[in-house]
Coordinates of C-alpha atoms in Angstrom, one line a residue:
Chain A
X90 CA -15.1 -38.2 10.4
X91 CA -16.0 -34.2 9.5
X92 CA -13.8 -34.9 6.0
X93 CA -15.3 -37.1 3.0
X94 CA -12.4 -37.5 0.4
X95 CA -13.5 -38.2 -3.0
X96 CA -10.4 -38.4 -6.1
X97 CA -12.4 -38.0 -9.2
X98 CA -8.7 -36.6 -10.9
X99 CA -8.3 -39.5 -12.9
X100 CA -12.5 -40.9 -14.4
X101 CA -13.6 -39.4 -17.3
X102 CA -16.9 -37.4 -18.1
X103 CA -19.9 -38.3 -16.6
X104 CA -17.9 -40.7 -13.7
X105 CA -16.8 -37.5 -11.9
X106 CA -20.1 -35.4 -11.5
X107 CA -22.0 -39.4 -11.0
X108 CA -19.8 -39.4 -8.0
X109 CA -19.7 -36.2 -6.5
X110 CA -23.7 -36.3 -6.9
X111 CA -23.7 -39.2 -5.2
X112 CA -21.3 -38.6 -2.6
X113 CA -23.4 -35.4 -1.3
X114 CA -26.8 -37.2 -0.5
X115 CA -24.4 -38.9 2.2
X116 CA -23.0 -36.1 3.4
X117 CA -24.3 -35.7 7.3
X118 CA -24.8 -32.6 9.3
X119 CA -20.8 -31.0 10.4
X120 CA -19.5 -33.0 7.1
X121 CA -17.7 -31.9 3.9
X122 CA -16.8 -33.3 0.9
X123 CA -13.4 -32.5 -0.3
X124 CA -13.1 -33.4 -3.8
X125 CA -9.9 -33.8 -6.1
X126 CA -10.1 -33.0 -9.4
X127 CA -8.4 -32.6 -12.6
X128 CA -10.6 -29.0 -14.0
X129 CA -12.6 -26.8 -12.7
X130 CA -16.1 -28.5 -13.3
X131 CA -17.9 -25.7 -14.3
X132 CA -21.3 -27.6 -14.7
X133 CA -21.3 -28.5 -10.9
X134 CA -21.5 -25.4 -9.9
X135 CA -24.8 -24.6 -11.6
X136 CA -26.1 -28.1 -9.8
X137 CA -24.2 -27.2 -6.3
X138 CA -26.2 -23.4 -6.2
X139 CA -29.8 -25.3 -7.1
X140 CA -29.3 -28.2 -4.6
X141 CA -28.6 -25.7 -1.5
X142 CA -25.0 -26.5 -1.5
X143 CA -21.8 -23.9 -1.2
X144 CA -18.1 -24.8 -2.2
X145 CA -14.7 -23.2 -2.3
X146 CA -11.4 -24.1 -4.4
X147 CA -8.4 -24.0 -4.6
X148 CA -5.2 -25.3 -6.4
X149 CA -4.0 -28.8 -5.2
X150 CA -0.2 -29.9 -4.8
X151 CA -1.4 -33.3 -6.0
X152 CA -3.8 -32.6 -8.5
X153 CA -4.8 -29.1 -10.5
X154 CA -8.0 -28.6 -8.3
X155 CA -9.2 -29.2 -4.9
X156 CA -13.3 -28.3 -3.8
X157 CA -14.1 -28.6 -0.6
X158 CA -18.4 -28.6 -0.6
X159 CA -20.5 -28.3 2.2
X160 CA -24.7 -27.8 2.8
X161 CA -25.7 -24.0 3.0
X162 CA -27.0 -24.3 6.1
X163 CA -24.3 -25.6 8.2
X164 CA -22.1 -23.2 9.6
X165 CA -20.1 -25.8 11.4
X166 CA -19.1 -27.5 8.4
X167 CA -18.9 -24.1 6.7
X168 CA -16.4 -23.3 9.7
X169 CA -14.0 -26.7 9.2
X170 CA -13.6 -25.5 5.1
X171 CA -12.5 -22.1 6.5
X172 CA -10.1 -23.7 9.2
X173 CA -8.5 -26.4 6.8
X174 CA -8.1 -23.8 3.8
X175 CA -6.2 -21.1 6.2
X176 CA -2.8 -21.3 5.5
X177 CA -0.7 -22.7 8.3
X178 CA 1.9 -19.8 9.9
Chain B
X155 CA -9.3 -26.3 -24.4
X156 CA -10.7 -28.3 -21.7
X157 CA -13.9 -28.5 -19.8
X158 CA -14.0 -26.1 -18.0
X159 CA -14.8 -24.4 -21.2
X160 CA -18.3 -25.9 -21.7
X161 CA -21.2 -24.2 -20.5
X162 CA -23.7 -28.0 -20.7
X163 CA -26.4 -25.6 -19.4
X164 CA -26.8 -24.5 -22.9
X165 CA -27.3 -27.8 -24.8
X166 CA -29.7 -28.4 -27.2
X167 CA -32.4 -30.6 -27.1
X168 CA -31.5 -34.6 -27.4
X169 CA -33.1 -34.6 -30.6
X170 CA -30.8 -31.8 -32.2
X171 CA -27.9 -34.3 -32.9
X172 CA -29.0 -37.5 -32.0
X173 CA -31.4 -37.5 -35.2
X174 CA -28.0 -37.2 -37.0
X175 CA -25.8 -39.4 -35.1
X176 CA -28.6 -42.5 -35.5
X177 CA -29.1 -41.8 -39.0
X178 CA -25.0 -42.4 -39.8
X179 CA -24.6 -46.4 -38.8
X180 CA -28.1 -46.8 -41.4
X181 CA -26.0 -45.1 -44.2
X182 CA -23.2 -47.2 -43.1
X183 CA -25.2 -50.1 -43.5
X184 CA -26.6 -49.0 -47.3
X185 CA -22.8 -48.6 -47.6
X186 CA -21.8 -52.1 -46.9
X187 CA -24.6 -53.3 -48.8
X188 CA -23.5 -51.9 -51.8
X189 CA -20.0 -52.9 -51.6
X190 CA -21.3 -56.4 -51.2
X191 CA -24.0 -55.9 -53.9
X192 CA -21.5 -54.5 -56.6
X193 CA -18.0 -56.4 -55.5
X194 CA -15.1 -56.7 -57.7
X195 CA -16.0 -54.1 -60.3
X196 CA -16.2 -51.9 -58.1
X197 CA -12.8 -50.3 -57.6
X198 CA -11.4 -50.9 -61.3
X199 CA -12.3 -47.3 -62.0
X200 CA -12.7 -44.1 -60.0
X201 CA -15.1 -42.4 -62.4
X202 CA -17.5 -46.0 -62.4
X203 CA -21.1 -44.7 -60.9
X204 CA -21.0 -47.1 -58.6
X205 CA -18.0 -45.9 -56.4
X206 CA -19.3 -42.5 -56.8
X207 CA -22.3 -43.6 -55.5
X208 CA -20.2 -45.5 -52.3
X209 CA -18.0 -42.9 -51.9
X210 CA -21.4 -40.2 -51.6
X211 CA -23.0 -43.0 -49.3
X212 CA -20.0 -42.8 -46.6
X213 CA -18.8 -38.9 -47.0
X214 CA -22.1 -37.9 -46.9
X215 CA -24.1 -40.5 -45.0
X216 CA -21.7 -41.0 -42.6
X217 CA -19.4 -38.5 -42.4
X218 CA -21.3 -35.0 -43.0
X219 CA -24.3 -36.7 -40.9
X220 CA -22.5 -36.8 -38.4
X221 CA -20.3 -33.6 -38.5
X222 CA -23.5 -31.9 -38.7
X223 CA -24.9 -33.3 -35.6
X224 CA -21.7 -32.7 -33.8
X225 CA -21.6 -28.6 -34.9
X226 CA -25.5 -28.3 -33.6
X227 CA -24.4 -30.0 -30.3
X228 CA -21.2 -28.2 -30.2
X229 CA -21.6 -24.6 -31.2
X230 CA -23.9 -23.9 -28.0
X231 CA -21.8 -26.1 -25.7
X232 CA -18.9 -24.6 -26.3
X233 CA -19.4 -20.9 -27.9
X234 CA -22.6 -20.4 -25.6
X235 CA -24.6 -19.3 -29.1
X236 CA -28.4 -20.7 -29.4
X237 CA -29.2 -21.9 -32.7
X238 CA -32.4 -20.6 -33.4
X239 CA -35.2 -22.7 -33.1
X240 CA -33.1 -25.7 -32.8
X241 CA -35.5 -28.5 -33.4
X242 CA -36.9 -27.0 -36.5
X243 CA -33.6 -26.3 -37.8
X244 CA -32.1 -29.6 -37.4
X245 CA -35.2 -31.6 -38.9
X246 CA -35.4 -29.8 -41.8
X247 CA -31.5 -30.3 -42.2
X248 CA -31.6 -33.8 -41.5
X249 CA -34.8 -34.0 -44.0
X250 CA -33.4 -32.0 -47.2
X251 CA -29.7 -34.0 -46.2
X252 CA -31.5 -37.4 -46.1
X253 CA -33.3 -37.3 -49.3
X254 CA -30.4 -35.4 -50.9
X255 CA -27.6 -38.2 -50.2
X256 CA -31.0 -41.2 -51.0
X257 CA -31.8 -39.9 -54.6
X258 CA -27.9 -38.8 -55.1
X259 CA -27.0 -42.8 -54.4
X260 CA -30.0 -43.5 -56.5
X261 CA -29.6 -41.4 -59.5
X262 CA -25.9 -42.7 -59.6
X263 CA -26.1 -46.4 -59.3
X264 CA -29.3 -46.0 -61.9
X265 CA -27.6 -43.3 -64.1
X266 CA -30.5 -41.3 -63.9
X267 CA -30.0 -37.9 -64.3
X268 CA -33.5 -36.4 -63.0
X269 CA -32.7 -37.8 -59.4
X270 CA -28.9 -36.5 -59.8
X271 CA -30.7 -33.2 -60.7
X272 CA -32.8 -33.4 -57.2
X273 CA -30.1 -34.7 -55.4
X274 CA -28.3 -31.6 -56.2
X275 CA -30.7 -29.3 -55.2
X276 CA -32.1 -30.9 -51.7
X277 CA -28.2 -31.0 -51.1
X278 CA -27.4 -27.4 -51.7
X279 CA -30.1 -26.5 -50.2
X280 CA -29.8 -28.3 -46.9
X281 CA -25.8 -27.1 -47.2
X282 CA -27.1 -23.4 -48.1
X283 CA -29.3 -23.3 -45.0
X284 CA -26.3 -25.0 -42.5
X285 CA -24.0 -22.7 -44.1
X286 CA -26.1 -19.6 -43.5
X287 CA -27.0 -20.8 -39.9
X288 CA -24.0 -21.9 -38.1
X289 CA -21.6 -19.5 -40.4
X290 CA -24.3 -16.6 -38.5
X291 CA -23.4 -18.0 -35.0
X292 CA -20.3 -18.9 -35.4
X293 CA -18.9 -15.2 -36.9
X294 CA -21.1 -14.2 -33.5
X295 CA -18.8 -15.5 -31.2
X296 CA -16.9 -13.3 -28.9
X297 CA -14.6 -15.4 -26.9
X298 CA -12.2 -17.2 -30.2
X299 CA -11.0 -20.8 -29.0
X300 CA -9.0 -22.9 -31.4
X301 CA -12.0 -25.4 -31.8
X302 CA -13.6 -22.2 -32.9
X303 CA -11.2 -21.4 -35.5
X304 CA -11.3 -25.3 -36.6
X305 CA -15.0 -24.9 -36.7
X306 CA -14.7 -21.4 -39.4
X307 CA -12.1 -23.0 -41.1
X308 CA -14.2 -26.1 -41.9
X309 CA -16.9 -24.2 -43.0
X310 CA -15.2 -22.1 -44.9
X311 CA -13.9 -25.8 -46.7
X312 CA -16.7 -27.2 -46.5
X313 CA -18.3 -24.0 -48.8
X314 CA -15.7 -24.3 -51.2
X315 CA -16.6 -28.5 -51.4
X316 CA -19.9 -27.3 -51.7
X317 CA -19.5 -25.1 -55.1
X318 CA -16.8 -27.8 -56.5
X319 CA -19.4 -30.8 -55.9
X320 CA -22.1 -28.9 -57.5
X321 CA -20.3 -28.2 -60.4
X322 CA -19.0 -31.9 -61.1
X323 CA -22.3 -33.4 -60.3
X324 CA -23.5 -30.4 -62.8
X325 CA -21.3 -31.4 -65.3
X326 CA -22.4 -34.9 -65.4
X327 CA -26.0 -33.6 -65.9
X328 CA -24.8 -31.2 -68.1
X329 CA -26.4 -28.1 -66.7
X330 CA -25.8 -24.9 -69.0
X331 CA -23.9 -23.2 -66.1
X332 CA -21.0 -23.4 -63.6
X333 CA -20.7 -21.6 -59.8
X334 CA -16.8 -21.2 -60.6
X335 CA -16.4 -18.5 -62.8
X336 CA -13.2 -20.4 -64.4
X337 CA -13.5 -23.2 -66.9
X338 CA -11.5 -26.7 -65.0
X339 CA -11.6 -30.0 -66.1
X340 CA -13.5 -33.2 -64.5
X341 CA -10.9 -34.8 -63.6
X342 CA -9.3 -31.2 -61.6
X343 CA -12.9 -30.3 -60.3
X344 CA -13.6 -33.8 -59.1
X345 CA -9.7 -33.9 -56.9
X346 CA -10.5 -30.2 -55.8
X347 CA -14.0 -31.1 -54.8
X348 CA -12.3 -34.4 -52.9
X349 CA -9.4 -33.0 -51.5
X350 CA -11.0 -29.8 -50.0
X351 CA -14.2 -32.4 -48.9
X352 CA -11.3 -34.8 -46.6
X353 CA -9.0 -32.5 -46.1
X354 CA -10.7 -29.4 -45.7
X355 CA -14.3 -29.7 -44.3
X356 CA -13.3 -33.5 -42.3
X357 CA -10.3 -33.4 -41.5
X358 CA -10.1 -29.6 -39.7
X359 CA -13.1 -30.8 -37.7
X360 CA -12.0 -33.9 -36.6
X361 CA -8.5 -32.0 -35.5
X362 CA -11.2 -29.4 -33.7
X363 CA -13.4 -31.7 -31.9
X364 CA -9.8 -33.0 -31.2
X365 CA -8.8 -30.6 -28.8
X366 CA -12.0 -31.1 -27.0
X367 CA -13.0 -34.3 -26.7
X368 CA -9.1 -36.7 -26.6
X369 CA -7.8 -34.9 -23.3
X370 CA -11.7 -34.6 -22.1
X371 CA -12.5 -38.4 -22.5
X372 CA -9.7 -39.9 -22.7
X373 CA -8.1 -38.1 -19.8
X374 CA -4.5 -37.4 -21.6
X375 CA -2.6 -34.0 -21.1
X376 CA -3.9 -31.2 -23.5
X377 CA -2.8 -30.6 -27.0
X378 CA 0.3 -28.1 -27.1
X379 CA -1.2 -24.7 -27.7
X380 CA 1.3 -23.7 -29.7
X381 CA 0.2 -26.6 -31.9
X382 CA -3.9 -25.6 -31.4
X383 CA -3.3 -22.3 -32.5
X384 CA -1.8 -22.4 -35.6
X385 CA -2.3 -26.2 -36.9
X386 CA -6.0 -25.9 -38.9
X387 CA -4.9 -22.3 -40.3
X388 CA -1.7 -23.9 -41.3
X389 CA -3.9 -27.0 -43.1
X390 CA -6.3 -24.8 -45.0
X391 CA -3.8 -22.1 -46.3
X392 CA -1.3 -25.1 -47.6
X393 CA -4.2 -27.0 -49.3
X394 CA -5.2 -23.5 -50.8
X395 CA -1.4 -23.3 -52.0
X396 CA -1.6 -26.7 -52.9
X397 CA -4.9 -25.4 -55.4
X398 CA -3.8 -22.6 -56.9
X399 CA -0.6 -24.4 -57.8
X400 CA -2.7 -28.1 -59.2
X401 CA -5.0 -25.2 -61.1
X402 CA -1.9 -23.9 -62.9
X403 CA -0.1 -27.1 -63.4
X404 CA -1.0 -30.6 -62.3
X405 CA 1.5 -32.6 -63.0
X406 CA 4.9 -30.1 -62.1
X407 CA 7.2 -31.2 -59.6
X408 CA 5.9 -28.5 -57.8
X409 CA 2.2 -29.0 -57.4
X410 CA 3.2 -32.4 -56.4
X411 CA 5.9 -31.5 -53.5
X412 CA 3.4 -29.1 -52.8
X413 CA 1.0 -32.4 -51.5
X414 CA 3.6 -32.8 -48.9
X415 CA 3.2 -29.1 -47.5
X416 CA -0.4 -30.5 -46.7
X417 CA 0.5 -34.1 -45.4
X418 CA 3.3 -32.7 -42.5
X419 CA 0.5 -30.6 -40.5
X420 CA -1.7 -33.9 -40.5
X421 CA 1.3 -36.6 -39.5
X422 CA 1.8 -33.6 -36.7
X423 CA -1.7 -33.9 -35.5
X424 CA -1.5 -37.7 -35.5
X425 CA 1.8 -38.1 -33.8
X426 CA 1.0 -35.5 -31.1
X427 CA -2.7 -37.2 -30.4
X428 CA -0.3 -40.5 -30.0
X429 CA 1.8 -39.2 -28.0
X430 CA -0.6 -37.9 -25.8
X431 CA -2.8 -41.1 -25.6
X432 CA 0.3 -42.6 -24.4
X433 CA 1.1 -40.1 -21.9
X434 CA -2.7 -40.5 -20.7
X435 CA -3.6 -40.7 -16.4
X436 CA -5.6 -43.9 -16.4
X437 CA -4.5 -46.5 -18.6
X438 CA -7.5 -48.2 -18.9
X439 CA -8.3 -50.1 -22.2
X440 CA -11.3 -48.6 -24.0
X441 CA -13.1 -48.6 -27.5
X442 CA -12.7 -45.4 -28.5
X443 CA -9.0 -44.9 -27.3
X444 CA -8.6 -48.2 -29.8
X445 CA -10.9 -46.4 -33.0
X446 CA -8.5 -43.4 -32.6
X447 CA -5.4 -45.0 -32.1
X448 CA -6.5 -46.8 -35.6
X449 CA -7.4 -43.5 -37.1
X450 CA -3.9 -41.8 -36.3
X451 CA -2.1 -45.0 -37.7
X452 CA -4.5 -44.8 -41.1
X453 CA -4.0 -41.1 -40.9
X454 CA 0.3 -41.9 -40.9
X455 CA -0.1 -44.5 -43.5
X456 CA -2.1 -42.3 -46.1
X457 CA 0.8 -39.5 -45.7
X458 CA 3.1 -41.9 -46.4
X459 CA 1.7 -42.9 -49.3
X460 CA 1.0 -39.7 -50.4
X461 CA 4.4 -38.7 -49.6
X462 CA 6.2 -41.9 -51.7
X463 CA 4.5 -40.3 -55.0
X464 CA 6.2 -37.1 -55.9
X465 CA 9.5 -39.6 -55.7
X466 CA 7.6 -41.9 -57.2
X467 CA 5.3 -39.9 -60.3
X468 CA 4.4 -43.5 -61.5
X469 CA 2.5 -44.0 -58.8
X470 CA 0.1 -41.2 -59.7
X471 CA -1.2 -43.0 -63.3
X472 CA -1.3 -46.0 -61.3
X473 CA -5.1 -47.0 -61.3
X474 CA -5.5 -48.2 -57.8
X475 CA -3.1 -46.0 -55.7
X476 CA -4.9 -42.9 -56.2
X477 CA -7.9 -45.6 -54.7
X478 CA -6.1 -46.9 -52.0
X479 CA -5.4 -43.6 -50.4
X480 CA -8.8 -42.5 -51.1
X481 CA -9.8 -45.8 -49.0
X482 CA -7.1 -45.3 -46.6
X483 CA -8.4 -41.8 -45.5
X484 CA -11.8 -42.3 -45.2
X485 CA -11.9 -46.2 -43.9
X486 CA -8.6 -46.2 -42.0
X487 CA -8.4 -42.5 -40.4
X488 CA -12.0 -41.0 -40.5
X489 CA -14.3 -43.6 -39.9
X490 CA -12.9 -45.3 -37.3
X491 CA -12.2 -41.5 -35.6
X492 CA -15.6 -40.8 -36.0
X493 CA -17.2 -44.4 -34.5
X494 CA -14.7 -43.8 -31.7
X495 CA -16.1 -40.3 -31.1
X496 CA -19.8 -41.7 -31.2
X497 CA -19.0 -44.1 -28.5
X498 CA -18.2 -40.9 -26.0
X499 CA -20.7 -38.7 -27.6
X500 CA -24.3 -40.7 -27.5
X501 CA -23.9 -42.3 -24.4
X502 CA -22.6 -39.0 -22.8
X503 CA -25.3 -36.6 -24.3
X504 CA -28.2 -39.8 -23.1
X505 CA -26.6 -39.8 -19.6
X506 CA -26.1 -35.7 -19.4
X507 CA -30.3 -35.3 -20.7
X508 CA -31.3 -37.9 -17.7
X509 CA -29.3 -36.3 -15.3
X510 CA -30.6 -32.8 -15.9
X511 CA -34.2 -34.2 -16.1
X512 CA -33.6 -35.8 -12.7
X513 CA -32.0 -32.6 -11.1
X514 CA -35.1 -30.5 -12.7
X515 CA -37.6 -32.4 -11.4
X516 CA -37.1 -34.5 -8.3
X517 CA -36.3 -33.9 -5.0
X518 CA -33.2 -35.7 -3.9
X519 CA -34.6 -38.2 -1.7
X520 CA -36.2 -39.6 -4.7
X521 CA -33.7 -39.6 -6.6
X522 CA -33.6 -42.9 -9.4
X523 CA -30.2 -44.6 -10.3
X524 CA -29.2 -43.3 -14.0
X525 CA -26.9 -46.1 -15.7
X526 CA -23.4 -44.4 -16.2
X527 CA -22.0 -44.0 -19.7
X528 CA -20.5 -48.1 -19.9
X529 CA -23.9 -48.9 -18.4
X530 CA -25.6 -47.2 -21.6
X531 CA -23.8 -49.0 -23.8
X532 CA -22.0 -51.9 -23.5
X533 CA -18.6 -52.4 -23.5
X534 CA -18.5 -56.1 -24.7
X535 CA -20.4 -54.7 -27.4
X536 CA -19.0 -52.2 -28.3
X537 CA -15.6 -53.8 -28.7
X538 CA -16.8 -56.8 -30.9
X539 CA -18.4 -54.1 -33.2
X540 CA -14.3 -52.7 -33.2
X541 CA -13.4 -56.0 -33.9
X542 CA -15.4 -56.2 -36.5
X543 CA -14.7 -53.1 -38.1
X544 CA -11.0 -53.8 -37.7
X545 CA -11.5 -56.9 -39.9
X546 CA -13.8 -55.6 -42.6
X547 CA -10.5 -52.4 -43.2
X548 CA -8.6 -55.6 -43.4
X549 CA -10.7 -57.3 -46.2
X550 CA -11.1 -53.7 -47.9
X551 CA -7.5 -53.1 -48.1
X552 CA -6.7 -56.6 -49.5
X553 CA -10.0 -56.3 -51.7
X554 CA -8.2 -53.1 -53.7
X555 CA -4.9 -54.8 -54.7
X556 CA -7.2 -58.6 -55.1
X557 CA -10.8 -57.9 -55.4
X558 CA -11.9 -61.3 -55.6
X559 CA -13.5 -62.4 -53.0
X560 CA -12.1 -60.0 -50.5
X561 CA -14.5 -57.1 -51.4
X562 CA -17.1 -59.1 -50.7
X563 CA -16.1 -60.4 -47.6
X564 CA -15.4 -57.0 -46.3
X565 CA -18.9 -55.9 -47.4
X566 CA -20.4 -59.0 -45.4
X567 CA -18.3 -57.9 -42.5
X568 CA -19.3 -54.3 -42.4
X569 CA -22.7 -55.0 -42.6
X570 CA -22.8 -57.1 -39.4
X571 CA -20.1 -54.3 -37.9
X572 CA -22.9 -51.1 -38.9
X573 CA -25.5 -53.7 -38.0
X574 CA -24.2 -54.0 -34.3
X575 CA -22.9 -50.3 -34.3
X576 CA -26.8 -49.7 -34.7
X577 CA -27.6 -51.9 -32.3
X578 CA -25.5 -50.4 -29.9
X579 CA -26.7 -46.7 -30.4
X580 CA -30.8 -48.2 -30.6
X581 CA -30.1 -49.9 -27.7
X582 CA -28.6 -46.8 -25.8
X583 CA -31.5 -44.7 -26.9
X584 CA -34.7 -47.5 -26.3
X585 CA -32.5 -47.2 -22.5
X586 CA -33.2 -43.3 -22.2
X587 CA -36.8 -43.8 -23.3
X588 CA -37.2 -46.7 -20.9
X589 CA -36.2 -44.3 -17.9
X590 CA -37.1 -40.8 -19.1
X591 CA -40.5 -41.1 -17.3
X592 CA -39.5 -42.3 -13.8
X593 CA -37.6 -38.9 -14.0
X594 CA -40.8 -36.8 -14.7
X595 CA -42.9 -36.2 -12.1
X596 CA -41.8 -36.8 -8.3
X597 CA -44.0 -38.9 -6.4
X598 CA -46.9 -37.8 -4.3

């Protein structure tokens, strides 16, 4: 499994950064954590740059925002984001 | 207004508002006590010391305590400005406030006009200094939200409340001199001074912090922003109508259809935040979705009745109406607003100051398992203090139109409601202390 799926779209303050937090000491070498959410979680960002983690977003279909995050060092997981967020032709 | 709008980075140290926040459920307390302590008499006149002294105990106490605590937390949250020197700031606030609202209660329930004197001056200047402070950082803002507007407007009211409350408490002292350079009676000063306090300084806040914190934690869609832009100018220039007009002429048809102008903006604000708690993703029960579901119905009801009296002018010489209103607002919309709020606010900003602590200094791999907002405080708790609460409004709204023994009753029953609401908020805080130092220092 390269893909961990976390919905935060629906918990309220602090369940969604609790979770996401959590969810990234799991997340193995090759993984990602694709994240649903409901805003743009602005304070994450600051704790994703310190912990030596990169992200990218986009809107969802489902919900307003989707993140996919992955470890700074690994380009393979790094290279999955990039595949899964290229539009298909 | 959502949160993608806060910049948490920026917020003050826990003691900033938390002195405040703790403070409020002890002035509650003091509250209760004396509604138990002075019972039937209390309500058979609004100018009796006694319910001044109540009604100080529970706008100030309460109320303003808190209000102050939330505009040091917010105003760097959300506007990015630094008070400066936050901790000093905020414990000489919370001292001069303190010891204002203590010899204020005291000088009134005594009748001793030395104290009032004090009271008066440790309150103006711990208002004075607030004023001067946030007034500075908020006019320094570059970036104008609606919750920013609220927050001028309020202060703006709350200056006004300021002057008006100086002068009445003045006049009952009989100082040689005035702040307003026009010559008003009591009886106008004291319903200027009151409706600019609720209306004004409270209630714009509350509809601020609104925008924030219902679609924030109580995940409903946002307020309309047609509806955020305009609703706290369109309060504060109809209650300003509504003053120049009850200046002129109190009692014209006009002054009092004038009341209504005020009331529609408010019944707006309650229906929408309804409508929108209805319309919320996750229909989960919770406490503070119950407090503010109270609060908008207690809001409704006071317009109501506020809206039955220019049909019904009888109902203005009527000795308790004017009371029950007075009740209604602050026990049946603020208050429980306000307890709701707390129950989001402390055990967020508790859980926000471990999480940065642990993110600061320890390495992941030792990281320690913070307790999650519910985990902070109870939930079982927290809803028998609701319950509580519920039942003691129930008591005090009976206890105006029968004093005997319901007044009573409902002091009994807010004591034991501010008494767990204390516990709760203790609790929460002995919590933070008890884990703060396994978050210190990683191990060797």
């Amino acid at each position: 499994m390269k893909e961990i799926f976390l919905d935060v779209s629906t918990l309220e303050p602090c369940e969604p950064l609790h979770r996401i937090l959590t969810a990234l000491t799991t997340l193995a070498k090759g993984e990602y954590l694709l994240v649903w959410h409901r805003l743009e979680p602005q304070p994450l960002y600051h704790i994703l740059k310190d912990q030596g983690f990169l992200w990218r977003i986009r809107q969802g279909l489902q919900v307003p925002i989707e993140i996919f995050i992955w470890r700074t060092d690994d380009a393979a997981a790094e290279s999955l984001v990039n595949h899964r967020m290229t539009p298909s032709l | 207004m959502n949160v993608t709008q806060l910049s948490l980075q920026q917020t003050p140290p826990l003691s900033v508002p938390l002195r405040f926040f703790l403070t409020a459920p002890l002035f509650g307390l003091l509250a209760s006590g004396l509604l138990l302590y002075q019972g039937p008499s209390l309500f058979a006149s609004r100018w009796h010391f006694a319910i001044l002294a109540l009604t100080h105990t529970v706008t100030l106490g309460i109320i303003t305590m808190v209000m102050i605590g939330a505009f040091l937390q917010i105003l760097p949250v959300l506007a990015g400005i630094q008070i400066p020197r936050p901790r000093l700031v905020s414990t000489i606030l919370h001292l001069l406030l303190s010891l204002g609202i203590i010899m204020l209660i005291g000088g009134l329930l005594i009748a001793y006009p030395l104290l009032i004197h004090w009271a008066l001056l440790f309150l103006s200047l711990s208002f004075l200094l607030f004023i001067a402070i946030v007034g500075y950082c908020l006019f320094q803002v570059k970036t104008i939200t609606p919750i920013i507007i609220a927050m001028r407007l309020a202060l703006i009211a709350l200056t006004v409340t300021i002057i008006l409350g100086v002068d009445v408490g003045g006049a009952i002292i009989s100082w040689p001199f005035t702040l307003l350079p026009l010559k008003l009676s009591p009886l106008k000063l004291t319903n200027l001074h009151l409706a600019w306090g609720l209306i004004g300084w409270i209630a714009l806040l509350i509809i601020g912090v609104a925008y924030q914190m219902v679609p924030m934690f109580q995940i409903t869609p946002p307020y309309p922003t047609l509806l955020t832009r305009w609703l706290a100018p369109v309060i504060l220039t109809t209650l300003l109508i509504w003053t120049l007009l009850y200046i002129n002429d109190e009692n014209s048809p006009v002054t009092l259809l004038s009341t209504i102008l005020i009331g529609i903006p408010l019944g707006v604000f309650a229906i929408t935040t309804l409508y929108l708690q209805a319309k919320r993703l996750r229909k989960l029960a919770d406490v503070t979705l119950n407090y503010w579901r109270v609060g908008m119905v207690g809001l409704l009801i006071t317009i109501i009745g506020w809206f039955l009296i220019p049909f019904y002018p009888s109902l203005a010489n009527s000795p308790f109406y004017d009371i029950l209103l007075i009740v209604l607002f602050i026990a049946g919309f603020i208050l429980p607003v306000m307890q709701g709020m707390l129950y989001k606010i402390v055990p967020f900003l508790l859980w926000l100051h471990l999480q940065n602590q642990q993110l600061a200094n320890l390495p992941a791999s030792q990281a320690v398992k913070i307790p999650n907002m519910k985990q902070i405080i109870s939930e079982s708790w927290a809803y028998r203090q609701f319950w509580l609460y519920l039942t003691g409004l129930g008591f005090l709204i009976g206890g105006i139109l029968q004093p005997y023994p319901f007044i009573q009753v409902a002091g009994l029953i807010f004591i034991c409601s501010f008494l767990l609401l204390s516990y709760n908020f203790y609790h929460a805080l002995k919590l933070y202390i008890v884990i703060k130092p396994q978050l210190s220092q990683p191990k060797s």
